[in-house]
Coordinates of C-alpha atoms and ligand atoms in Angstrom, one line a residue:
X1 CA 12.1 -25.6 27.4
X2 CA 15.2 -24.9 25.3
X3 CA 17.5 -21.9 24.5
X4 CA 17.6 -19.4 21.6
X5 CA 21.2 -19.8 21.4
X6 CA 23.2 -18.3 18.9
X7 CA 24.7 -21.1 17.0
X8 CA 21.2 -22.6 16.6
X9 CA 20.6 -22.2 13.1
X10 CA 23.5 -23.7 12.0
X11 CA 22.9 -27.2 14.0
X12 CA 19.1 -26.8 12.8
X13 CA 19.8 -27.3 9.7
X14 CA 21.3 -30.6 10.9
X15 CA 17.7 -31.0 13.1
X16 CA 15.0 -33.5 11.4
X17 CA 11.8 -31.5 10.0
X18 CA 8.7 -31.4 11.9
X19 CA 5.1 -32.1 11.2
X20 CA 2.1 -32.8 12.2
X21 CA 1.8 -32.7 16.5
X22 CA 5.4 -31.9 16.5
X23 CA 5.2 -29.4 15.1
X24 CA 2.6 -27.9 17.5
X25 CA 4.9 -29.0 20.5
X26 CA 7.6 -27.2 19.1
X27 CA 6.5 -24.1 18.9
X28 CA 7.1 -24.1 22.4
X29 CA 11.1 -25.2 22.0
X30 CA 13.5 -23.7 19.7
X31 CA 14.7 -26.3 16.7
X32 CA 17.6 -27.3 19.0
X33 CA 18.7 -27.6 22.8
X34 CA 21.9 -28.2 24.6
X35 CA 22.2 -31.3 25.4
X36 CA 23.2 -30.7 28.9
X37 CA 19.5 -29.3 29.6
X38 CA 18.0 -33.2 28.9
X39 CA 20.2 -34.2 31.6
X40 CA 16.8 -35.9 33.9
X41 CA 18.4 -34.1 37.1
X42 CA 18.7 -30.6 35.8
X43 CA 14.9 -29.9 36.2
X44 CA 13.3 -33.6 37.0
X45 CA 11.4 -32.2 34.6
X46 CA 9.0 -30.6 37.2
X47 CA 7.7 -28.0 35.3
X48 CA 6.6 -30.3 32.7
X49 CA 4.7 -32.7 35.3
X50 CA 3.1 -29.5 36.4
X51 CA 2.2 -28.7 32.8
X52 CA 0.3 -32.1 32.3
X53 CA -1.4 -32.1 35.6
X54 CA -2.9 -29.0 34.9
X55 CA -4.1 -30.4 31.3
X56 CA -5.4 -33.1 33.2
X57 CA -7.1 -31.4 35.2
X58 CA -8.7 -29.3 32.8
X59 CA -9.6 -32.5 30.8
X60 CA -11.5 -34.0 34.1
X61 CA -13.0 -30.8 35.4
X62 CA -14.6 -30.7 32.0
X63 CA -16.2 -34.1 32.6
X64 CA -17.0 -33.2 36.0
X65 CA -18.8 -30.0 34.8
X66 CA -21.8 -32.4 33.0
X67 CA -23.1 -33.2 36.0
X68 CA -22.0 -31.3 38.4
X69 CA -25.1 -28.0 39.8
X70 CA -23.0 -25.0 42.1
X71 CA -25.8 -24.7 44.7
X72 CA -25.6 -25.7 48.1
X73 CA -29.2 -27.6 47.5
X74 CA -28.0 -29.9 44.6
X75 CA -24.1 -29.4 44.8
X76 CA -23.6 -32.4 47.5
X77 CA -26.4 -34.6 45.9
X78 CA -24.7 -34.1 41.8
X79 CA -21.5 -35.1 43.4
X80 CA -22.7 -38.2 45.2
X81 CA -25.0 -39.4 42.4
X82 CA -22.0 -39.2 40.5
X83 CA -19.8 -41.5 42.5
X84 CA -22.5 -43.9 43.1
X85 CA -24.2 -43.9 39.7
X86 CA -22.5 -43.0 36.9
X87 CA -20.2 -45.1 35.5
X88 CA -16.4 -44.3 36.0
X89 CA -17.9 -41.2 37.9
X90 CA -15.7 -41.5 41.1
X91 CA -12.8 -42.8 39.1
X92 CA -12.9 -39.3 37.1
X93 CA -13.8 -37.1 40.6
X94 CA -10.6 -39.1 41.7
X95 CA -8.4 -38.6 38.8
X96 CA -9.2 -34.4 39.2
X97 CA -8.8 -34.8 43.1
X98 CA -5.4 -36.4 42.9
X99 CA -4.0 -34.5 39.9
X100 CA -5.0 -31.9 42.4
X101 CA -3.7 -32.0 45.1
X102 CA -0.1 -34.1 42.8
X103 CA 0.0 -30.2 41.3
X104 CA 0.3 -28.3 44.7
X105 CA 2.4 -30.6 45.5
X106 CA 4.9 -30.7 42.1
X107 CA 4.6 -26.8 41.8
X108 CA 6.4 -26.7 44.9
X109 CA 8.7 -28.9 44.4
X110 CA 10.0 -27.0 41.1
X111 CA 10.0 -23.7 42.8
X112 CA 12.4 -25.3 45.3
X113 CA 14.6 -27.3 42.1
X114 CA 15.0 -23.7 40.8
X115 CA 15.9 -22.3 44.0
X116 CA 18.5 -25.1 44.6
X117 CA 20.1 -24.8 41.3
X118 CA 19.7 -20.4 41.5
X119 CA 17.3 -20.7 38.8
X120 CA 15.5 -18.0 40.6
X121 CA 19.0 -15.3 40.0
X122 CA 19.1 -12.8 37.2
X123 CA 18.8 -12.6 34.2
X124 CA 15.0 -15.2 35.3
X125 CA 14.4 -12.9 38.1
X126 CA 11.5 -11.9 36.3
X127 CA 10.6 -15.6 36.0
X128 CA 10.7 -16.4 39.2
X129 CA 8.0 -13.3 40.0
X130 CA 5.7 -14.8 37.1
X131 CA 6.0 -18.7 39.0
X132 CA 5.1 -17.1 42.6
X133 CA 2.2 -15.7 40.8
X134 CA 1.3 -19.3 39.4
X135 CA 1.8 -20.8 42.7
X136 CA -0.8 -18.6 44.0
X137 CA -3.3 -19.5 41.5
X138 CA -2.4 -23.3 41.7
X139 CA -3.4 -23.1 45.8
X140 CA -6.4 -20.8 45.0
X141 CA -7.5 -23.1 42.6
X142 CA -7.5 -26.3 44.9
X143 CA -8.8 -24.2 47.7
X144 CA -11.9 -23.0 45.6
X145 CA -12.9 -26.3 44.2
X146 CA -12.7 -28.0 48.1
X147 CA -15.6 -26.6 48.8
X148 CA -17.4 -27.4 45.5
X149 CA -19.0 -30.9 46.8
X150 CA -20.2 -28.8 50.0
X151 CA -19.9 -32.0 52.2
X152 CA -18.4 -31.3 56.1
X153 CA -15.1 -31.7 55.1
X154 CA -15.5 -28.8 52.6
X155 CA -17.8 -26.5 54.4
X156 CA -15.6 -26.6 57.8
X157 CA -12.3 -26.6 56.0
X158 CA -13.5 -23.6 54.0
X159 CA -15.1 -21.9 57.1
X160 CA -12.0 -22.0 58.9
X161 CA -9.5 -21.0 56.2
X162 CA -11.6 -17.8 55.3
X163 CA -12.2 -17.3 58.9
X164 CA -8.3 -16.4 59.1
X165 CA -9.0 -13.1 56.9
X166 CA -10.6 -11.5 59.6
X167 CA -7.1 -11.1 61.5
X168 CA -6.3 -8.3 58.9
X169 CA -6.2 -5.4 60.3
X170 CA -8.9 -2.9 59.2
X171 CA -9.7 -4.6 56.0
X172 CA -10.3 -8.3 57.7
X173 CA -14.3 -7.8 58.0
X174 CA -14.2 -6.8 54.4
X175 CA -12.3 -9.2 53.3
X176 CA -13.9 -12.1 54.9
X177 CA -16.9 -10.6 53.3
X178 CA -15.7 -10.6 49.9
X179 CA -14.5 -14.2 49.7
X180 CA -17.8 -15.6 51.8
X181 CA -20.2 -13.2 49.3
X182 CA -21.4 -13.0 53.1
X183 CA -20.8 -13.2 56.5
X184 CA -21.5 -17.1 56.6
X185 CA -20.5 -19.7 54.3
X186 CA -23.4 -20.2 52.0
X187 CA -25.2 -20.0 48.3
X188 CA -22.8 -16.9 47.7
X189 CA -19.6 -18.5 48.9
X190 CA -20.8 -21.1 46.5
X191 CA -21.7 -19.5 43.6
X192 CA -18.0 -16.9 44.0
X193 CA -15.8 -19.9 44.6
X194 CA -17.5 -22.1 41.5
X195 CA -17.1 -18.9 39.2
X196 CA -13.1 -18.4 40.3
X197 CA -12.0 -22.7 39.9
X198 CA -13.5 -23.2 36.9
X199 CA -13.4 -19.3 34.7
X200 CA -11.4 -17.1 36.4
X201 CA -8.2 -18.9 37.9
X202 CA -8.4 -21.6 35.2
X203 CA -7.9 -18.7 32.4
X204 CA -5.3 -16.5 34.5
X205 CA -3.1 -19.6 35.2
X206 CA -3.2 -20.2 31.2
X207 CA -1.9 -16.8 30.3
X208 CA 0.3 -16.5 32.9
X209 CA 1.7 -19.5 31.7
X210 CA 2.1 -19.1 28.5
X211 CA 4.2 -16.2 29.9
X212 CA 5.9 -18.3 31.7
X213 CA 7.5 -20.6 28.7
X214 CA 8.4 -17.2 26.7
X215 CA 10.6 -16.1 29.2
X216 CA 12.1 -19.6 29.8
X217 CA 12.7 -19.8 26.3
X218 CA 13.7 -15.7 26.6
X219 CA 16.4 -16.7 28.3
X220 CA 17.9 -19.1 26.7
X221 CA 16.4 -22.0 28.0
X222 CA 16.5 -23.5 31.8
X223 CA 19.6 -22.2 34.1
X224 CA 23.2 -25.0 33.2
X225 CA 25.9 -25.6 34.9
X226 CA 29.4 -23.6 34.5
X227 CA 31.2 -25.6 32.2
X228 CA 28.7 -27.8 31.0
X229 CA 30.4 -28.9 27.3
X230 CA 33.7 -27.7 26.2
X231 CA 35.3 -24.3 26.7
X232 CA 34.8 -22.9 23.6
X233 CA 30.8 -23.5 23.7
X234 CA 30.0 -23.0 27.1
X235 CA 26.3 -24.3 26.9
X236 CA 27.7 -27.5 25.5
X237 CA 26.7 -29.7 22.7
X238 CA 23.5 -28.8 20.5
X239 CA 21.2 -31.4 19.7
X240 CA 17.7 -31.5 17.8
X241 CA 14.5 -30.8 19.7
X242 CA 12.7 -33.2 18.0
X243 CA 12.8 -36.1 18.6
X244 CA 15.8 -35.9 21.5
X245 CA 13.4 -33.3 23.8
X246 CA 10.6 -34.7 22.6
X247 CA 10.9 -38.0 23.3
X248 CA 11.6 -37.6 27.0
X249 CA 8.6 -34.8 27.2
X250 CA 6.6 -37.6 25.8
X251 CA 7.3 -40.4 28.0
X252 CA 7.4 -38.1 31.2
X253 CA 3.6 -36.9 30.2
X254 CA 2.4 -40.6 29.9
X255 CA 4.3 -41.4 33.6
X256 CA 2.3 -38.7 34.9
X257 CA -0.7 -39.1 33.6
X258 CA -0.3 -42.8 34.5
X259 CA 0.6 -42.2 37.7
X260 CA -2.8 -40.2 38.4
X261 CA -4.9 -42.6 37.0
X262 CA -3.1 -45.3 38.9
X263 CA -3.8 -43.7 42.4
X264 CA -7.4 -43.0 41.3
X265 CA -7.8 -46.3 40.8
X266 CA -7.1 -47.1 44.0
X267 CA -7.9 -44.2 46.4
X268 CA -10.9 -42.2 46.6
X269 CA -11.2 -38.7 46.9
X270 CA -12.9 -38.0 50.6
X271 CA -16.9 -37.3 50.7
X272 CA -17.9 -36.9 53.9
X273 CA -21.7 -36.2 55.1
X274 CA -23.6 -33.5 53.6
X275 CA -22.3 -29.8 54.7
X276 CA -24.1 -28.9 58.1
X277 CA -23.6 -25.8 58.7
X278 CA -24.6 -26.6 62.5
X279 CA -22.4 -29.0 63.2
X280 CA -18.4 -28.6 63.4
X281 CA -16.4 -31.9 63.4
X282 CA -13.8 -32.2 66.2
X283 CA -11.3 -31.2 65.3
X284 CA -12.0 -28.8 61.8
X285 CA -8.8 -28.8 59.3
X286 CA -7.8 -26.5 56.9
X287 CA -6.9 -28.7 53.4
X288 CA -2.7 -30.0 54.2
X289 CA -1.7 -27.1 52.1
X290 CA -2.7 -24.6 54.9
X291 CA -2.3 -26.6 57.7
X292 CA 1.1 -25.2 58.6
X293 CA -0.4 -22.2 58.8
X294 CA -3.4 -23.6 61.1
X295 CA -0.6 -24.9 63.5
X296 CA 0.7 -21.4 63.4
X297 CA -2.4 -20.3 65.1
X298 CA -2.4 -23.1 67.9
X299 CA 0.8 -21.0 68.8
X300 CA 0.8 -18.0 67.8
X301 CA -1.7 -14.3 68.0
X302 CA -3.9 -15.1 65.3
X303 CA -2.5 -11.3 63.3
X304 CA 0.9 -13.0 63.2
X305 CA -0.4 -16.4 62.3
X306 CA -2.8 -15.6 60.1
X307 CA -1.8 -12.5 58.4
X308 CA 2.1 -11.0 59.2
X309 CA 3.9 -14.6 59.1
X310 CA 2.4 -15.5 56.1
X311 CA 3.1 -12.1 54.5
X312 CA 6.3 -12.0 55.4
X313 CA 7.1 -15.5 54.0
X314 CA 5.4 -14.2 50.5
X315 CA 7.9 -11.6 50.8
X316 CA 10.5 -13.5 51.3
X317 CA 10.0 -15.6 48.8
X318 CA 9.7 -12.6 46.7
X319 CA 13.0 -11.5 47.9
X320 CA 14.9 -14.2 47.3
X321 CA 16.5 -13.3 44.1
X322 CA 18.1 -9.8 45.4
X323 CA 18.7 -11.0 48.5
X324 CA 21.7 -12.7 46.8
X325 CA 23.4 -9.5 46.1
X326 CA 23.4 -10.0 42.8
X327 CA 25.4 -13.2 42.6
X328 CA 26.0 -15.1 39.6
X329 CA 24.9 -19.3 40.1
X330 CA 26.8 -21.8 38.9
X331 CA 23.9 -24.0 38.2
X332 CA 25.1 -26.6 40.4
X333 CA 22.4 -28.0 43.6
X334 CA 23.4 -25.7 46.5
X335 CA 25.9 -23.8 44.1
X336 CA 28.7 -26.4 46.0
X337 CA 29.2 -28.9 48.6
X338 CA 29.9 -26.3 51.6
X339 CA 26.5 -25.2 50.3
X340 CA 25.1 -28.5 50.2
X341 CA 26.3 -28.9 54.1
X342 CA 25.1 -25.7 55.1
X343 CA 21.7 -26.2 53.9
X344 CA 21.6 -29.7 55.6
X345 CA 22.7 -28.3 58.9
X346 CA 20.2 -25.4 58.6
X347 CA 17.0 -28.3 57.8
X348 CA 18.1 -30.4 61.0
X349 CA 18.0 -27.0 63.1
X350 CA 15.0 -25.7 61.3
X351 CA 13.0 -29.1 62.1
X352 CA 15.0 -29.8 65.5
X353 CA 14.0 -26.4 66.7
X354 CA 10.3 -26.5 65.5
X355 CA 9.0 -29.4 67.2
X356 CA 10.9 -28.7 70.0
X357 CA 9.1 -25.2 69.6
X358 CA 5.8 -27.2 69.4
X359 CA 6.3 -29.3 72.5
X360 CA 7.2 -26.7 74.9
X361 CA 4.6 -24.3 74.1
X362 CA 2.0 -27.3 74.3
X363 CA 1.9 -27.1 78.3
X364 CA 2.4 -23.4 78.3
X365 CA -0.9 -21.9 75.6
X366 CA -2.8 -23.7 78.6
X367 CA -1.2 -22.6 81.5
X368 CA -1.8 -18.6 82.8
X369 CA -0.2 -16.3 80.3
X370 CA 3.5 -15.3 81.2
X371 CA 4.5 -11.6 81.1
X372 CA 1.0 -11.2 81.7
X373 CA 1.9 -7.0 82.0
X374 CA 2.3 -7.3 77.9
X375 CA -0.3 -7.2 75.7
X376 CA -1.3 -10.5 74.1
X377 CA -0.5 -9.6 70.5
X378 CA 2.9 -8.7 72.0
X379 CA 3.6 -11.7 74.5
X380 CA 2.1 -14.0 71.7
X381 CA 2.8 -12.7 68.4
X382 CA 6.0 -9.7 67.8
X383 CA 8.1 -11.5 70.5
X384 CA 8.3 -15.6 69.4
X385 CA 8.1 -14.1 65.4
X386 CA 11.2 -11.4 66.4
X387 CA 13.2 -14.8 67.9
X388 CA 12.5 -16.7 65.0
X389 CA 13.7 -13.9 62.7
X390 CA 16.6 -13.7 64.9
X391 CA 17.0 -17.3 64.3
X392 CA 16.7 -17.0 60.6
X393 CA 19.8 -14.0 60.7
X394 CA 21.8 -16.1 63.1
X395 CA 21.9 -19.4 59.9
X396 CA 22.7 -17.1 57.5
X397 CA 25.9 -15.3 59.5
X398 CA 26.9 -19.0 60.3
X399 CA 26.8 -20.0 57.1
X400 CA 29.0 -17.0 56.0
X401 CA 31.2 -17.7 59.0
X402 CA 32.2 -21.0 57.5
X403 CA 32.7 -19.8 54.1
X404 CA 29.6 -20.0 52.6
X405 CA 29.1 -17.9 49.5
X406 CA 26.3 -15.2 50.2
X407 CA 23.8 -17.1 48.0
X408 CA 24.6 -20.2 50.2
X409 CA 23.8 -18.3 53.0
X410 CA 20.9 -17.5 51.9
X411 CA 20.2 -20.7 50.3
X412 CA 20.5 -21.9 54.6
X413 CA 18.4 -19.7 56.0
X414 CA 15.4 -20.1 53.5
X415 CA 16.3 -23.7 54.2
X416 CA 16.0 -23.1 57.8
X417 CA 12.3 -21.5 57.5
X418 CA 11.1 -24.5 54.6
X419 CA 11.8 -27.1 57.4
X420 CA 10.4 -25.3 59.8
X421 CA 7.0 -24.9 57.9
X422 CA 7.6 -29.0 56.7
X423 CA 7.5 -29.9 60.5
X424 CA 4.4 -27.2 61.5
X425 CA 2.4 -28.8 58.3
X426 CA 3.3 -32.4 59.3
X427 CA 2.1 -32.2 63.1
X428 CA -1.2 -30.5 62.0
X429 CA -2.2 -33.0 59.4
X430 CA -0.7 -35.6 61.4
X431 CA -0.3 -35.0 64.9
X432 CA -3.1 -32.9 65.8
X433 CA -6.6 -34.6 67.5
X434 CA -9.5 -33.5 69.2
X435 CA -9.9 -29.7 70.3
X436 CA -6.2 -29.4 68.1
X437 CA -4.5 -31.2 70.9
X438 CA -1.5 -32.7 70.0
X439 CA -2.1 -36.9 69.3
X440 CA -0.6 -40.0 67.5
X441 CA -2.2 -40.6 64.0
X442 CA -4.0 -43.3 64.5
X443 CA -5.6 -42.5 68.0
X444 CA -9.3 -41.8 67.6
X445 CA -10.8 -38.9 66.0
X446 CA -14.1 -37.2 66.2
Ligands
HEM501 C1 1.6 -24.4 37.2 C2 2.8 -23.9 37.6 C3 4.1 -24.0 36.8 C4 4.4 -24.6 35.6 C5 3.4 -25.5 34.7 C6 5.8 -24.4 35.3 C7 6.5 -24.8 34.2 C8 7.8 -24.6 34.0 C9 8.6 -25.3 33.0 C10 8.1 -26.3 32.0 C11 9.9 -24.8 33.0 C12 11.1 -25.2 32.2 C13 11.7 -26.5 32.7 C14 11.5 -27.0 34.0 O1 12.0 -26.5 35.0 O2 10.8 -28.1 34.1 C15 9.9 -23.8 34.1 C16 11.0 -23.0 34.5 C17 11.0 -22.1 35.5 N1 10.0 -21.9 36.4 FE1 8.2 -22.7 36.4 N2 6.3 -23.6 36.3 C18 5.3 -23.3 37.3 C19 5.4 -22.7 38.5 C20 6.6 -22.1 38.9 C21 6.8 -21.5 40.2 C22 5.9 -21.7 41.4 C23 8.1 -20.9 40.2 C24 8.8 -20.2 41.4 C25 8.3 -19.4 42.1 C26 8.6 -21.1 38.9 C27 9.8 -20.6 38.5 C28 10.4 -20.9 37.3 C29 11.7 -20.4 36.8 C30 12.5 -19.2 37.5 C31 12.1 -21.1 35.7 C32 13.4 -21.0 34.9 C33 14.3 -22.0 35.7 C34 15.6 -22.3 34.9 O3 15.9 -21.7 34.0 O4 16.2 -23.3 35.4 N3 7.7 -21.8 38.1 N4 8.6 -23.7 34.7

C-alpha cells in the first residue's frame, strides 16, 4: 500500500507503464511509493500475508464446497470420504486448515506491528476501527468452520465456546440461543454456522477490506518514520510501483502460499471420531485462539471470564488510539529505546506475574472459598479483575516515572495485558490435562 503524495505525478511520469495483471494490481497502489515504505521491517509486509491467506482460503474452501453436505448426518462422513478417497482431498482440507489458523495468527501479528510503530494514531484512527472489525470476522470465521466436519473435536470445542454466552447478563439465554439455532448443538447450529463461514463473513470481510486499502491508500500510504529521506521531502525518495512494489508483493505471495502448501504437506488437519453428542472428551478445549479465555474461567467467575474481561479487552483495544492523548508517532518500533525498555520490562512482569497468578490460585479454586461472607461473583470476579486493572495503572505510571512518553506508557501497559493473555493461552493449550488440571504436555490425556 502506497501514498497519494503530492509530488507523485511528477515522478510518475518517470514510472514504467502498466499492463496487463499489473495493471489490475495497481489499482490498489498509487503509480509511485516512497521508498522508505519497501523497507521489509516497516510492515513485514503482514497485511499482505494476511491478504493471500484469505485468497487462499477462498480458493480451497471453494474446492472443499464440491463435496462437502452441512448436515450433521453427512457432514462427518463428506469430510472423511474426502481425506480417505479423493485424491489430494486431505492435502486441500489441510491447505484451508492451515492457512486458517496462519491468518488468526498473522492478523494478529499486524495489529500488534501497527501498534508498535503507532500505526494505530491519527490521522488511521479510523483504520485501526475498520482492522478490529476484520479481526473479529477473521476469528468468527475460523470459529464457524471448526465445527463444520462435526467430529468430537468440533462438537465439544463449539459446545463449550458458545456455552460461555450464557454468562451475559439478561441476554445470555438468548444469545446462546441465537448462535446454537437451539438450546443444544445440532442440525441448526449446523446449518447457522455453514451459512455465516462460507456467505456471510466471507462477503463482510471482502468489503470491509476493500475499505481497508482505501483508507491505507487515504492516507498516504503505511505510517514512516520522522525523517525518513532528506529534509526537504520528508517521506523520502519516490520510486515506481511497478515493478519496485511489485516485485516484493509478488515474491512475498509465493512464500506464503508456499509456506501453506509446505505444512499441508506434512501435517494434517485433526479429525477426530464422529461428533457424539453423549460423550465429552476429558478435558474439552475451546480452539487455541480462545483458550486464553478458557483459562480465564479455570480462575475466574465465569461473568468476568467470559463476558466483562473480554469486553473490556475489546475496549481497550478500541481505545488505544485516544488513549495516547493525541500524540503524534514517530514511526519508529516503541516510538524509542526507553520505549523499547519499558515495554520489555512490562512483558517480563505481565508473564512473571500471570503464571505466578496461575500457580497460586491452583491450590486455592479447590480449597474452601476465602472471604467466604462475599458473594462469589465478588470474591471471584470484581476483586482479582480490580487488582489486575490496578496492575495495569501501576505500568503505565512507572513507565511515565522513568520518562516514558505517554504513548510509551501506554505502549507498556497494553504490553503488560498481551503477555499476560500469551501466558493464560499457552498453559491452556499446553499445560492443562484432565478435569483442566494443570499437567506437562506430554503426560497422558483422555
Ligand atoms: C484480514 C485482515 C487484514 C488484512 C488483509 C489487512 C491488510 C493490510 C494491509 C495490506 C495494510 C498495508 C501494509 C501492511 O501493513 O502490510 C494494512 C495497514 C493497516 N492495517 Fe490492516 N489488515 C487486516 C487486519 C487489520 C487489523 C486486525 C488491524 C488492527 C486492529 C489493522 C490495522 C491496520 C492499520 C491501522 C493500517 C495502517 C498502518 C500503517 O499505516 O502503518 N488491520 N492492513
Amino acid at each position: 500500500m502506497g501514498g497519494l503524495d503530492p509530488r507523485a505525478g511528477e515522478a510518475a511520469s518517470s514510472a514504467r507503464r502498466p499492463s496487463g495483471f499489473s495493471n489490475l494490481v495497481l489499482h490498489l497502489h498509487p503509480r509511485v511509493v516512497p521508498a522508505a515504505s519497501l523497507r521489509l521491517s516497516r510492515t513485514f509486509g503482514l497485511g499482505g500475508a494476511a491478504l493471500v491467506l484469505f485468497l487462499l482460503l477462498a480458493a480451497t474452501g471453494a474446492l472443499l464446497l464440491v463435496s462437502y453436505e452441512p448436515s450433521p448426518e453427512r457432514a462427518y462422513g463428506t469430510v472423511a470420504a474426502l481425506v480417505d478417497e479423493v485424491h489430494f482431498g486431505a492435502f486441500v482440507r489441510n491447505a484451508h486448515h492451515w492457512a486458517a489458523n496462519g491468518l488468526v495468527l498473522v492478523v494478529f501479528l499486524h495489529l500488534l506491528r501497527v501498534f508498535y510503530r503507532g500505526g494505530h494514531l491519527p490521522p488511521r484512527r479510523g483504520n485501526w476501527l475498520v482492522g478490529l472489525a476484520l479481526l473479529l470476522l477473521v476469528v468468527a470465521s475460523a470459529f464457524t468452520g471448526y465445527l463444520l466436519p462435526w467430529d468430537q473435536l468440533a462438537y465439544w470445542a463449539v459446545t463449550i465456546s458458545t456455552g460461555m454466552l450464557q454468562y451475559v447478563p439478561l441476554a445470555g439465554g438468548v444469545l446462546l440461543r441465537a448462535a446454537r439455532g437451539g438450546p443444544d448443538i445440532g442440525p441448526a447450529t449446523l446449518a447457522r454456522f455453514f451459512v455465516l463461514h462460507v456467505a456471510i463473513l466471507p462477503l463482510a470481510m471482502l468489503l470491509l477490506l476493500a475499505f481497508h486499502f482505501w483508507l491505507v491508500r487515504k492516507v498516504g500510504g503505511v505510517v514512516l518514520p520522522d525523517g525518513a529521506g532528506d529534509a526537504a521531502s520528508p517521506r523520502g525518495s519516490l520510486v515506481p510501483t511497478s515493478p519496485a512494489l511489485t516485485q516484493r508483493e509478488g515474491v512475498a505471495a509465493l512464500v506464503v502460499t508456499a509456506t501453506v502448501l509446505l505444512v499441508a504437506a506434512v501435517a494434517d488437519a485433526p479429525l477426530l471420531a464422529e461428533a457424539n453428542p453423549g460423550m465429552s472428551p476429558n478435558p474439552a478445549k475451546a480452539p487455541w485462539y480462545f483458550m486464553g479465555v478458557q483459562e480465564l474461567l479455570v480462575h475466574l467467575h465465569p461473568l468476568f471470564a467470559a463476558v466483562i474481561v473480554p469486553a473490556l479487552a475489546l475496549a481497550l483495544l478500541a481505545a488505544l488510539p485516544s488513549l495516547a492523548g493525541g500524540a503524534k508517532t514517530t514511526g519508529r518500533w516503541f516510538e524509542s529505546r526507553r520505549g523499547a525498555r519499558s515495554a520489555i520490562g512490562a512483558a517480563v512482569a505481565g508473564a512473571v506475574l500471570a503464571a505466578g497468578a496461575i500457580l497460586v490460585d491452583e491450590p486455592l479454586r479447590r480449597a474452601p472459598p476465602w472471604l467466604p461472607a462475599l458473594a462469589p461473583a465478588i470474591r471471584g470476579g470484581l476483586l482479582p479483575v480490580l487488582a489486575a486493572a490496578a496492575a495495569v495503572a501501576a505500568v503505565a505510571l512507572l513507565a511515565r516515572r522513568r520518562g516514558a512518553s505517554r504513548l510509551e506508557a501506554v505502549q507498556a501497559a497494553f504490553t503488560f495485558v498481551l503477555a499476560a493473555f500469551a501466558v493464560l493461552t499457552v498453559t491452556g493449550v499446553l499445560f492443562r490435562g484432565q478435569a483442566m488440571a494443570l499437567a506437562w504436555p506430554w503426560s497422558p490425556r483422555s
